Coordinates of C-alpha atoms and ligand atoms in Angstrom, one line a residue:
M158 CA 0.0 0.0 0.0
M159 CA 1.0 3.6 -0.6
D160 CA 1.8 5.6 2.5
E161 CA 0.0 8.9 3.1
Q162 CA 3.0 10.9 2.0
Q163 CA 3.3 9.1 -1.3
R164 CA -0.4 9.5 -1.9
R165 CA -0.3 13.2 -1.3
Y166 CA 2.7 13.5 -3.6
Y167 CA 1.0 11.8 -6.5
L168 CA -2.3 13.7 -6.0
N169 CA -0.3 16.9 -6.0
A170 CA 1.5 15.9 -9.1
M171 CA -1.8 15.2 -10.8
G172 CA -3.0 18.7 -9.8
I173 CA -5.4 17.5 -7.2
E174 CA -4.8 19.7 -4.2
N175 CA -7.7 19.1 -1.9
W176 CA -8.6 15.5 -1.9
L177 CA -10.4 13.9 1.0
P178 CA -11.4 10.3 1.6
R179 CA -15.2 9.9 1.9
D180 CA -15.1 9.3 5.6
M181 CA -12.9 12.4 6.4
S182 CA -14.4 15.8 7.1
V183 CA -12.8 19.0 6.0
S184 CA -11.8 19.8 9.5
D185 CA -10.0 16.5 9.7
E186 CA -7.5 17.1 6.9
V187 CA -6.7 19.7 4.4
I188 CA -3.8 18.9 2.1
A189 CA -1.5 21.8 1.7
P190 CA 0.5 21.4 -1.5
A191 CA 3.5 23.3 -0.1
E192 CA 4.0 20.6 2.5
V193 CA 4.1 17.7 0.0
V194 CA 7.5 16.2 -0.4
P195 CA 8.6 13.4 -2.9
P196 CA 8.7 9.9 -1.4
E197 CA 12.1 8.6 -0.9
E198 CA 13.7 6.5 -3.7
E199 CA 10.8 7.3 -5.9
T200 CA 11.3 7.4 -9.7
E201 CA 10.2 10.7 -11.0
V202 CA 6.6 11.0 -12.1
V203 CA 6.1 13.6 -14.7
V204 CA 2.6 14.6 -15.5
S205 CA 2.8 17.0 -18.4
A206 CA 0.0 18.4 -20.4
P207 CA -0.8 17.8 -23.2
A208 CA 1.6 14.9 -23.8
M209 CA 0.6 13.1 -20.5
N210 CA 4.0 11.6 -20.3
L211 CA 3.8 9.2 -17.4
N212 CA 7.4 8.0 -17.3
S213 CA 7.4 6.2 -14.1
S214 CA 8.4 2.5 -14.4
H215 CA 8.0 1.4 -10.8
S216 CA 6.1 2.4 -7.7
P217 CA 7.2 1.0 -4.4
G218 CA 4.4 -0.4 -2.5
S219 CA 1.9 -0.5 -5.3
T220 CA -0.3 -3.6 -5.4
G221 CA -0.7 -3.5 -9.3
E222 CA -3.5 -5.9 -10.1
Q223 CA -6.4 -4.0 -8.4
H224 CA -5.7 -0.9 -10.5
S225 CA -7.0 -0.1 -13.9
E226 CA -4.5 0.5 -16.6
V227 CA -4.9 4.3 -16.3
S228 CA -4.8 4.4 -12.5
S229 CA -1.8 2.1 -12.5
A230 CA -0.1 4.4 -15.0
M231 CA -0.8 7.3 -12.8
T232 CA 0.5 5.6 -9.7
G233 CA 3.6 4.5 -11.6
D234 CA 3.0 0.7 -12.0
A235 CA 5.5 -1.3 -14.1
D236 CA 3.0 -2.4 -16.8
I237 CA 2.0 1.0 -18.2
P238 CA 0.3 0.6 -21.5
P239 CA 2.6 2.0 -24.2
W240 CA 0.1 4.3 -25.7
L241 CA -0.1 6.2 -22.4
N242 CA 3.5 7.2 -22.8
E243 CA 3.2 8.3 -26.4
A244 CA 3.0 12.0 -27.1
P245 CA -0.2 12.8 -29.1
P246 CA 0.3 13.6 -32.7
P247 CA 0.4 17.3 -33.6
L248 CA -3.0 18.9 -33.7
D249 CA -3.3 19.1 -37.5
E250 CA -3.1 15.3 -37.7
Y251 CA -6.5 15.2 -35.9
S252 CA -8.0 17.7 -38.3
P253 CA -10.2 16.1 -41.0
T254 CA -8.5 15.8 -44.3
I255 CA -12.0 16.0 -46.0
D256 CA -13.0 19.5 -46.8
Y257 CA -16.7 19.4 -46.1
A258 CA -17.0 22.9 -47.4
D259 CA -16.1 21.5 -50.9
Y260 CA -18.9 19.0 -50.6
A261 CA -21.5 21.6 -49.6
E262 CA -20.3 23.8 -52.5
E263 CA -20.7 20.9 -55.0
A264 CA -24.1 19.9 -53.7
S265 CA -25.4 23.5 -53.8
A266 CA -23.9 23.9 -57.3
K267 CA -25.9 20.8 -58.4
T268 CA -29.1 22.1 -56.9
D269 CA -28.5 25.5 -58.6
E270 CA -27.9 23.7 -61.9
R271 CA -31.1 21.7 -61.6
S272 CA -33.2 24.7 -60.7
L273 CA -31.6 26.6 -63.6
I274 CA -32.5 23.9 -66.1
A275 CA -36.0 23.6 -64.6
G276 CA -36.6 27.2 -65.5
L277 CA -35.3 27.1 -69.1
D278 CA -37.5 27.6 -72.2
W279 CA -37.0 25.4 -75.3
R280 CA -34.3 27.4 -76.8
G281 CA -32.4 27.7 -73.5
L282 CA -32.7 23.9 -73.0
E283 CA -31.5 23.1 -76.5
V284 CA -28.4 25.3 -75.9
K285 CA -27.8 23.8 -72.5
V286 CA -27.9 20.2 -73.8
A287 CA -25.7 21.0 -76.8
E288 CA -23.1 22.5 -74.4
C289 CA -23.3 19.9 -71.7
Q290 CA -20.0 18.5 -70.4
S291 CA -21.4 17.0 -67.2
C292 CA -20.2 13.4 -67.9
E293 CA -17.6 11.6 -69.9
L294 CA -20.0 10.9 -72.8
S295 CA -19.4 14.5 -73.9
G296 CA -15.9 13.4 -74.9
T297 CA -17.0 10.6 -77.2
R298 CA -20.3 11.9 -78.8
S299 CA -20.5 13.3 -82.3
N300 CA -23.7 15.1 -81.6
T301 CA -26.0 15.6 -78.7
V302 CA -29.5 14.1 -79.4
F303 CA -32.0 16.5 -77.9
G304 CA -35.3 15.1 -79.0
V305 CA -37.7 15.6 -81.9
G306 CA -41.3 16.0 -82.7
D307 CA -44.4 18.0 -81.7
R308 CA -43.5 20.1 -78.6
E309 CA -47.2 20.1 -77.7
A310 CA -47.8 16.4 -78.3
D311 CA -50.3 14.4 -76.3
L312 CA -48.0 11.4 -76.4
M313 CA -44.3 11.4 -75.5
I314 CA -42.1 8.4 -76.3
I315 CA -39.0 7.9 -74.1
G316 CA -36.3 5.6 -75.1
E317 CA -32.8 4.7 -73.8
A318 CA -30.0 6.5 -75.5
P319 CA -28.7 7.4 -79.0
G320 CA -27.1 4.7 -81.0
A321 CA -24.5 5.1 -83.7
E322 CA -26.9 6.4 -86.3
E323 CA -28.6 8.8 -83.9
D324 CA -25.2 10.1 -82.7
R325 CA -24.3 10.7 -86.3
R326 CA -27.5 12.5 -87.2
G327 CA -28.4 14.2 -83.9
E328 CA -31.9 12.7 -83.9
P329 CA -33.5 10.0 -81.8
F330 CA -34.8 6.7 -83.2
V331 CA -33.6 7.0 -86.8
G332 CA -32.0 3.5 -87.1
R333 CA -33.7 0.2 -87.6
A334 CA -35.4 0.3 -84.2
G335 CA -36.7 3.8 -85.1
Q336 CA -38.2 2.5 -88.3
L337 CA -40.2 -0.1 -86.3
L338 CA -41.2 2.6 -83.9
N339 CA -42.6 4.7 -86.8
T340 CA -44.6 1.7 -88.0
M341 CA -46.0 1.1 -84.5
L342 CA -47.0 4.8 -84.2
Q343 CA -48.7 4.7 -87.6
A344 CA -50.7 1.7 -86.5
I345 CA -52.3 3.8 -83.8
G346 CA -52.9 6.7 -86.2
L347 CA -50.0 8.9 -85.1
G348 CA -47.2 9.9 -87.4
R349 CA -43.8 10.4 -85.9
E350 CA -44.2 14.2 -86.2
R351 CA -47.3 14.1 -84.0
V352 CA -45.5 12.7 -80.9
F353 CA -42.4 14.0 -79.1
I354 CA -39.5 11.5 -78.9
A355 CA -36.7 11.7 -76.4
N356 CA -34.2 9.5 -74.6
I357 CA -33.0 9.1 -71.0
L358 CA -29.5 10.1 -72.2
K359 CA -28.8 12.8 -74.7
C360 CA -25.4 11.4 -75.7
R361 CA -24.4 8.0 -77.0
P362 CA -22.6 5.6 -74.7
P363 CA -19.6 4.1 -76.4
D364 CA -20.2 0.7 -78.1
N365 CA -23.9 1.1 -77.2
R366 CA -23.2 0.0 -73.6
D367 CA -25.9 0.5 -71.0
P368 CA -26.2 4.0 -69.6
R369 CA -24.5 4.3 -66.2
A370 CA -26.6 5.4 -63.2
E371 CA -24.6 8.6 -62.7
E372 CA -25.0 9.5 -66.4
A373 CA -28.7 9.0 -66.3
L374 CA -28.8 11.1 -63.1
K375 CA -26.9 14.0 -64.7
C376 CA -29.1 13.9 -67.8
E377 CA -32.3 13.7 -65.8
P378 CA -33.0 17.4 -65.4
F379 CA -33.1 17.8 -69.2
L380 CA -35.7 15.1 -69.7
M381 CA -37.6 16.4 -66.7
R382 CA -37.7 19.8 -68.3
Q383 CA -38.8 18.4 -71.7
V384 CA -41.7 16.6 -70.1
A385 CA -42.7 19.7 -68.2
L386 CA -42.6 21.8 -71.4
V387 CA -44.4 19.3 -73.6
K388 CA -47.0 18.4 -70.9
P389 CA -48.0 15.2 -72.6
K390 CA -51.2 13.4 -71.6
V391 CA -49.3 10.0 -71.7
I392 CA -45.7 8.9 -71.7
L393 CA -44.7 5.6 -73.4
A394 CA -41.5 4.3 -71.9
V395 CA -39.9 1.8 -74.2
G396 CA -37.4 -0.7 -72.8
R397 CA -35.8 -1.5 -69.5
V398 CA -33.5 1.5 -69.3
A399 CA -36.3 4.0 -70.0
A400 CA -38.8 2.4 -67.6
Q401 CA -36.4 1.8 -64.8
N402 CA -34.8 5.2 -64.8
L403 CA -38.0 7.1 -65.3
L404 CA -39.9 5.2 -62.6
K405 CA -36.9 4.6 -60.3
S406 CA -37.5 0.9 -60.4
S407 CA -35.4 -2.2 -60.8
E408 CA -38.1 -4.5 -62.1
A409 CA -38.1 -6.2 -65.5
V410 CA -40.2 -4.6 -68.3
G411 CA -42.2 -7.8 -68.4
R412 CA -43.4 -7.2 -64.9
M413 CA -43.9 -3.5 -65.3
R414 CA -46.1 -3.8 -68.4
G415 CA -49.8 -3.3 -67.8
R416 CA -49.3 -1.5 -64.5
D417 CA -50.4 2.1 -63.7
Y418 CA -47.5 4.4 -63.2
N419 CA -47.0 8.1 -63.4
Y420 CA -44.0 10.5 -63.9
N421 CA -44.6 13.7 -61.9
G422 CA -48.3 13.2 -62.4
T423 CA -48.2 12.1 -66.1
P424 CA -49.5 8.5 -66.7
V425 CA -46.7 6.2 -67.9
V426 CA -47.2 3.1 -70.1
V427 CA -44.3 0.7 -70.0
S428 CA -43.6 -1.5 -73.1
Y429 CA -40.8 -3.3 -74.9
H430 CA -38.1 -1.5 -76.8
P431 CA -38.4 -1.7 -80.6
A432 CA -34.9 -3.1 -80.8
Y433 CA -36.0 -6.0 -78.6
L434 CA -39.0 -6.5 -80.8
L435 CA -36.7 -6.8 -83.8
R436 CA -34.9 -9.6 -82.0
S437 CA -38.1 -11.1 -80.5
P438 CA -40.9 -10.5 -82.9
E439 CA -43.2 -12.9 -81.0
Q440 CA -43.5 -10.2 -78.3
K441 CA -45.0 -7.7 -80.8
A442 CA -48.5 -8.8 -79.8
K443 CA -47.8 -7.6 -76.2
S444 CA -46.4 -4.4 -77.5
W445 CA -49.6 -3.9 -79.4
Q446 CA -51.6 -4.3 -76.2
D447 CA -49.4 -1.7 -74.6
L448 CA -50.1 0.7 -77.4
Q449 CA -53.8 0.2 -77.0
R450 CA -53.5 1.0 -73.4
A451 CA -51.7 4.2 -74.2
V452 CA -54.5 5.1 -76.7
T453 CA -57.2 4.4 -74.1
L454 CA -55.4 6.8 -71.7
L455 CA -55.0 9.4 -74.4
K456 CA -58.7 9.3 -75.1
G457 CA -59.5 9.4 -71.4
Ligands
URA585 N1 -32.6 3.3 -79.1 C1 -33.1 4.2 -78.2 O1 -33.5 3.9 -77.1 N2 -33.1 5.5 -78.5 C2 -32.7 5.9 -79.7 O2 -32.7 7.1 -80.0 C3 -32.2 5.0 -80.6 C4 -32.2 3.7 -80.3

């Protein structure tokens, strides 16, 4: 056990000047720091802020095992955990390396950009799309593909992304899939010029790969604004990419077909992509059903 003189010495070294055991009243004892003297043969105990360098290796009379690591370190026990002796790293090592101000700035820039696009007229939107450099597709495109057709159409067709031919000509659905789409539209009495046709992406993904989520997200304000400007009565989403991105779903087109959806309040009919129908013509009957559903909604 520590004798009283040692105890006072350590308390004093820790900066505790008036410590009383629970059963001792103030009148019984008041520790006066000036009277404290180091115990004989004691290794020096240094308590230095902020490094908390507790360099004592041995404390005569200490019992060891009934102390916690910290208290044994403070009383100078032999098995001081090494980290207690280590000086803390300089303050700037604690400071976050992430600049949260940068994040906030980027987030508010995105919000600003979205609200700017949401306020554009047709001309402004066309220019904004043509100048867009928001993702890497801007580096590989030949042309942006804005969308085409009647800007006051009742029916809006939304596809996936431009392919090679669309990228070359700057117009959506002008390849083989586009020809089939034209035929389908004629079958319901609507020429291509009477609907508005757009895509989830305005730029072609290289090698016709699937659009990436971040690309679709960056392009979304353009399509959103186009829908808001056209104000169609019905949207026909053709293919998985269009349906999933528009409706924030991960379901297969086969499961989404025939269900009621809406995009910001506009009814959406989900159907197969014409390119898929070219590969799987046996699905054309289902596609025809979907077109009939769209016509019913248009009439309603
Ligand atoms: N496929 C689409 O989804 N969009 C086009 O513009 C062309 C092919």
